[in-house]
Amino acid sequence: MRQFVSSPKRSGIAAPEISFESKDDQCDIPGYARVVPASPSYFTGKPDFTDNLISLQDLLRKYQTLPVVQPGQAPRVAWKTLAQYRLLVGEPVKAAKYHKIILLLQRLNRIHPSLLSEDVKSAVAPYRRDVNPHENVANQRSIDHFGRVVGVGRRKSSTARVWLVEGDGEVSVNGKSLTSAFSRIHDRESAIWALKATERIDKYNVWALVEGGGTTGQAEAMTLAVAKALLVHEPSLKPALRRGMLLVSLHCFELPKVIC
């Protein structure tokens, strides 16, 4: 048992040994004895983060000899974002420090699932998001009994809903012809670019409802909607549509605007 030293006024006199077994001896505990914190990280700037980091390091050190799977074969897990982790521990953790925890979690997640122990699962569970986006399954679109396919596209604040059906190339936008709906030639070509790029412009009819934003945004929203609907009719066109970047929202490739 660790011996407590008396105050300077009683120098040279050792305090009696503290016994925690009987309640009668509690009166012998000197008032100036400091309580030892439960966590060794209590006096650090970020005790909860330090405890988490140390516990994960100890866990990895314990199971580092177990077989692991390849990174691409490990279960896909969505870890908490930095903002979510800050709310969890209530500390201003920096991104570089939280990245250390993510690396440890990814390494523990690569342990072979059949050998994963319960203590690893319980230690990793608090860092998982409540909803795993990797488990989301996209709704499979199909052709209805009228031969139509519905496609939805968005561009900035514009939204387009398109019904695509086999026909002779007729296009209707909000009950108007393509020329009446879009006065600019560029917007007209953008609206049906998926059909023009795949040489299907005379094979399908398009009925579209667009709203929000300007005419250019509405036309580019139709580009994505028509491409999605066309992909259901002819799945073999997917490589051509991908090469033309018609299956990705255009804002992914938009350059930031610079104000001079």
Short mmCIF file of C-alpha atoms in Angstrom, two decimals:
data_model
loop_
_atom_site.label_atom_id
_atom_site.label_comp_id
_atom_site.label_asym_id
_atom_site.label_seq_id
_atom_site.Cartn_x
_atom_site.Cartn_y
_atom_site.Cartn_z
CA MET A 1 0.00 0.00 0.00
CA ARG A 2 1.25 3.44 -0.93
CA GLN A 3 2.28 5.55 2.05
CA PHE A 4 0.91 9.09 2.42
CA VAL A 5 3.32 11.79 3.59
CA SER A 6 2.24 14.29 6.20
CA SER A 7 1.96 17.99 5.59
CA PRO A 8 5.02 20.29 5.94
CA LYS A 9 3.97 21.14 9.50
CA ARG A 10 4.40 17.48 10.41
CA SER A 11 7.57 16.82 8.47
CA GLY A 12 9.33 13.60 9.29
CA ILE A 13 6.17 11.86 10.52
CA ALA A 14 4.68 9.34 8.10
CA ALA A 15 0.93 9.07 7.85
CA PRO A 16 -0.56 5.74 8.92
CA GLU A 17 -1.42 3.20 6.24
CA ILE A 18 -4.96 3.57 4.91
CA SER A 19 -7.18 0.51 5.13
CA PHE A 20 -10.26 0.40 2.96
CA GLU A 21 -11.52 -2.91 4.29
CA SER A 22 -13.27 -1.73 7.44
CA LYS A 23 -15.47 1.30 7.85
CA ASP A 24 -13.98 2.05 11.26
CA ASP A 25 -10.63 2.95 9.73
CA GLN A 26 -12.15 5.61 7.45
CA CYS A 27 -11.74 8.18 10.19
CA ASP A 28 -7.96 7.75 9.97
CA ILE A 29 -7.83 8.99 6.36
CA PRO A 30 -6.14 12.41 6.38
CA GLY A 31 -8.12 15.25 4.83
CA TYR A 32 -5.26 16.29 2.58
CA ALA A 33 -5.07 12.87 0.79
CA ARG A 34 -5.81 13.33 -2.94
CA VAL A 35 -8.31 11.01 -4.62
CA VAL A 36 -6.73 9.10 -7.49
CA PRO A 37 -8.78 9.55 -10.72
CA ALA A 38 -10.28 6.45 -12.27
CA SER A 39 -8.82 7.32 -15.68
CA PRO A 40 -5.10 7.91 -16.24
CA SER A 41 -6.10 10.49 -18.86
CA TYR A 42 -7.99 12.64 -16.38
CA PHE A 43 -5.40 15.42 -16.37
CA THR A 44 -4.96 15.52 -20.16
CA GLY A 45 -6.64 18.10 -22.35
CA LYS A 46 -8.98 15.53 -23.94
CA PRO A 47 -9.46 12.64 -21.50
CA ASP A 48 -12.32 10.87 -23.31
CA PHE A 49 -10.51 10.92 -26.65
CA THR A 50 -7.29 9.70 -25.04
CA ASP A 51 -9.12 6.87 -23.28
CA ASN A 52 -10.77 5.84 -26.54
CA LEU A 53 -7.48 5.89 -28.41
CA ILE A 54 -5.66 3.89 -25.73
CA SER A 55 -8.42 1.28 -25.45
CA LEU A 56 -8.49 0.72 -29.24
CA GLN A 57 -4.70 0.46 -29.34
CA ASP A 58 -4.74 -2.11 -26.54
CA LEU A 59 -7.45 -4.06 -28.34
CA LEU A 60 -5.50 -4.08 -31.59
CA ARG A 61 -2.33 -5.13 -29.78
CA LYS A 62 -4.26 -8.04 -28.27
CA TYR A 63 -5.75 -9.32 -31.55
CA GLN A 64 -3.20 -8.19 -34.12
CA THR A 65 -2.08 -11.77 -34.83
CA LEU A 66 -5.54 -12.91 -35.97
CA PRO A 67 -6.10 -13.50 -39.70
CA VAL A 68 -7.51 -10.56 -41.63
CA VAL A 69 -9.40 -10.20 -44.89
CA GLN A 70 -8.48 -7.97 -47.80
CA PRO A 71 -9.60 -4.32 -47.51
CA GLY A 72 -12.12 -4.76 -50.31
CA GLN A 73 -13.63 -7.85 -48.66
CA ALA A 74 -14.10 -6.37 -45.19
CA PRO A 75 -17.66 -5.45 -44.12
CA ARG A 76 -18.53 -1.94 -45.24
CA VAL A 77 -19.08 0.23 -42.19
CA ALA A 78 -19.97 3.92 -42.03
CA TRP A 79 -18.08 5.39 -39.08
CA LYS A 80 -19.24 8.47 -37.25
CA THR A 81 -18.20 11.77 -38.74
CA LEU A 82 -15.89 14.15 -36.89
CA ALA A 83 -18.83 16.33 -35.89
CA GLN A 84 -20.74 13.32 -34.54
CA TYR A 85 -17.72 12.14 -32.57
CA ARG A 86 -17.23 15.59 -31.05
CA LEU A 87 -20.82 15.50 -29.83
CA LEU A 88 -20.27 12.00 -28.46
CA VAL A 89 -17.25 12.89 -26.30
CA GLY A 90 -17.97 16.59 -25.82
CA GLU A 91 -14.41 17.60 -26.70
CA PRO A 92 -12.95 19.72 -29.56
CA VAL A 93 -11.08 16.86 -31.20
CA LYS A 94 -9.06 17.76 -34.30
CA ALA A 95 -9.51 15.92 -37.58
CA ALA A 96 -5.95 14.55 -37.55
CA LYS A 97 -6.47 13.01 -34.11
CA TYR A 98 -9.81 11.48 -35.02
CA HIS A 99 -8.18 10.02 -38.12
CA LYS A 100 -6.00 7.91 -35.82
CA ILE A 101 -9.13 6.37 -34.31
CA ILE A 102 -10.58 5.71 -37.77
CA LEU A 103 -7.41 3.87 -38.82
CA LEU A 104 -7.62 1.66 -35.73
CA LEU A 105 -11.30 0.96 -36.37
CA GLN A 106 -10.63 0.03 -39.98
CA ARG A 107 -7.85 -2.34 -38.90
CA LEU A 108 -10.08 -4.02 -36.31
CA ASN A 109 -12.88 -4.27 -38.87
CA ARG A 110 -10.57 -6.29 -41.14
CA ILE A 111 -10.31 -9.15 -38.63
CA HIS A 112 -11.89 -12.26 -40.10
CA PRO A 113 -15.63 -12.19 -39.18
CA SER A 114 -15.57 -15.78 -37.90
CA LEU A 115 -12.84 -14.87 -35.38
CA LEU A 116 -14.23 -11.52 -34.25
CA SER A 117 -14.66 -11.56 -30.47
CA GLU A 118 -17.44 -9.93 -28.50
CA ASP A 119 -15.16 -7.37 -26.86
CA VAL A 120 -14.08 -6.11 -30.29
CA LYS A 121 -17.69 -5.86 -31.45
CA SER A 122 -18.73 -3.97 -28.32
CA ALA A 123 -15.72 -1.63 -28.56
CA VAL A 124 -16.37 -0.80 -32.22
CA ALA A 125 -20.15 -0.42 -31.94
CA PRO A 126 -20.20 3.15 -30.46
CA TYR A 127 -18.29 4.47 -33.49
CA ARG A 128 -20.79 3.17 -36.05
CA ARG A 129 -23.40 5.48 -37.48
CA ASP A 130 -26.99 4.82 -36.52
CA VAL A 131 -27.88 4.40 -40.20
CA ASN A 132 -25.44 2.65 -42.50
CA PRO A 133 -25.70 4.21 -45.99
CA HIS A 134 -23.88 1.21 -47.48
CA GLU A 135 -26.93 -0.94 -46.70
CA ASN A 136 -29.27 1.26 -48.72
CA VAL A 137 -30.57 -0.40 -51.85
CA ALA A 138 -31.68 1.75 -54.76
CA ASN A 139 -35.24 1.31 -55.92
CA GLN A 140 -35.30 -0.78 -59.06
CA ARG A 141 -37.26 1.02 -61.75
CA SER A 142 -39.28 -1.04 -64.17
CA ILE A 143 -41.47 -0.61 -67.23
CA ASP A 144 -45.16 -0.27 -66.33
CA HIS A 145 -48.04 -1.91 -68.19
CA PHE A 146 -48.24 1.13 -70.51
CA GLY A 147 -44.61 0.69 -71.55
CA ARG A 148 -43.48 3.79 -69.66
CA VAL A 149 -40.49 4.36 -67.42
CA VAL A 150 -40.30 7.24 -64.95
CA GLY A 151 -36.99 9.04 -64.47
CA VAL A 152 -36.24 11.85 -62.01
CA GLY A 153 -33.41 14.36 -62.34
CA ARG A 154 -32.33 17.40 -60.37
CA ARG A 155 -30.07 20.31 -61.14
CA LYS A 156 -29.55 23.10 -58.58
CA SER A 157 -33.12 24.11 -57.64
CA SER A 158 -34.70 22.55 -60.74
CA THR A 159 -36.48 19.19 -60.77
CA ALA A 160 -37.58 17.15 -63.77
CA ARG A 161 -39.82 14.11 -63.89
CA VAL A 162 -39.79 12.31 -67.22
CA TRP A 163 -41.94 9.53 -68.68
CA LEU A 164 -40.17 7.71 -71.50
CA VAL A 165 -42.07 5.37 -73.86
CA GLU A 166 -41.33 3.93 -77.25
CA GLY A 167 -42.63 6.16 -80.03
CA ASP A 168 -41.62 8.40 -82.92
CA GLY A 169 -39.63 11.16 -81.17
CA GLU A 170 -42.37 13.39 -79.76
CA VAL A 171 -41.29 15.59 -76.82
CA SER A 172 -43.63 17.42 -74.46
CA VAL A 173 -42.47 19.62 -71.57
CA ASN A 174 -45.17 20.88 -69.19
CA GLY A 175 -47.72 20.38 -71.96
CA LYS A 176 -45.68 22.45 -74.44
CA SER A 177 -43.49 21.48 -77.34
CA LEU A 178 -39.73 21.40 -76.86
CA THR A 179 -39.34 24.61 -78.88
CA SER A 180 -41.94 26.47 -76.83
CA ALA A 181 -40.58 25.28 -73.49
CA PHE A 182 -36.94 26.14 -74.23
CA SER A 183 -36.16 29.09 -76.43
CA ARG A 184 -32.40 28.50 -76.48
CA ILE A 185 -31.03 25.81 -78.81
CA HIS A 186 -28.51 24.78 -76.17
CA ASP A 187 -31.30 24.03 -73.69
CA ARG A 188 -33.25 22.01 -76.26
CA GLU A 189 -30.23 19.87 -77.02
CA SER A 190 -29.47 19.41 -73.32
CA ALA A 191 -33.00 18.23 -72.57
CA ILE A 192 -32.81 15.26 -74.96
CA TRP A 193 -29.04 14.86 -75.14
CA ALA A 194 -29.19 11.28 -73.80
CA LEU A 195 -31.37 10.26 -76.76
CA LYS A 196 -29.26 12.18 -79.26
CA ALA A 197 -25.95 10.79 -77.98
CA THR A 198 -27.23 7.22 -78.26
CA GLU A 199 -29.03 7.79 -81.58
CA ARG A 200 -32.43 7.02 -80.06
CA ILE A 201 -34.03 10.38 -80.70
CA ASP A 202 -36.64 8.96 -83.12
CA LYS A 203 -37.34 5.83 -81.10
CA TYR A 204 -38.87 7.23 -77.89
CA ASN A 205 -41.48 9.77 -76.86
CA VAL A 206 -40.79 12.03 -73.88
CA TRP A 207 -43.32 13.59 -71.54
CA ALA A 208 -41.73 15.79 -68.89
CA LEU A 209 -42.82 17.90 -65.95
CA VAL A 210 -40.20 20.44 -64.85
CA GLU A 211 -40.28 23.01 -62.08
CA GLY A 212 -38.01 25.35 -60.15
CA GLY A 213 -34.95 27.28 -61.24
CA GLY A 214 -34.33 28.66 -64.72
CA THR A 215 -34.69 27.10 -68.13
CA THR A 216 -31.06 25.97 -68.27
CA GLY A 217 -31.35 24.19 -64.92
CA GLN A 218 -34.61 22.56 -66.00
CA ALA A 219 -33.07 21.36 -69.27
CA GLU A 220 -30.06 19.87 -67.49
CA ALA A 221 -32.36 18.20 -64.95
CA MET A 222 -34.15 16.62 -67.89
CA THR A 223 -30.81 15.34 -69.18
CA LEU A 224 -30.34 13.19 -66.09
CA ALA A 225 -33.98 12.12 -65.92
CA VAL A 226 -34.08 10.98 -69.57
CA ALA A 227 -30.79 9.09 -69.17
CA LYS A 228 -32.10 7.21 -66.13
CA ALA A 229 -35.30 6.24 -67.91
CA LEU A 230 -33.45 5.22 -71.06
CA LEU A 231 -31.19 2.96 -69.01
CA VAL A 232 -34.22 0.95 -67.86
CA HIS A 233 -35.41 0.47 -71.44
CA GLU A 234 -31.96 -0.49 -72.71
CA PRO A 235 -29.49 -1.53 -69.97
CA SER A 236 -26.84 -2.23 -72.63
CA LEU A 237 -26.49 1.54 -73.11
CA LYS A 238 -24.98 2.00 -69.65
CA PRO A 239 -21.32 2.19 -70.85
CA ALA A 240 -22.22 4.81 -73.48
CA LEU A 241 -24.22 6.86 -70.99
CA ARG A 242 -21.39 6.70 -68.47
CA ARG A 243 -18.83 7.84 -71.04
CA GLY A 244 -21.04 10.80 -71.79
CA MET A 245 -21.34 11.51 -68.01
CA LEU A 246 -25.12 11.39 -68.36
CA LEU A 247 -25.74 9.31 -65.23
CA VAL A 248 -24.02 11.73 -62.83
CA SER A 249 -25.42 14.99 -61.54
CA LEU A 250 -23.72 17.88 -63.32
CA HIS A 251 -22.91 19.75 -60.10
CA CYS A 252 -20.13 17.20 -59.48
CA PHE A 253 -18.19 18.71 -62.38
CA GLU A 254 -19.14 22.34 -61.89
CA LEU A 255 -16.24 24.71 -61.33
CA PRO A 256 -16.53 27.13 -58.41
CA LYS A 257 -17.55 30.63 -59.32
CA VAL A 258 -14.99 33.36 -58.70
CA ILE A 259 -16.16 36.85 -57.88
CA CYS A 260 -13.79 39.45 -59.27
#
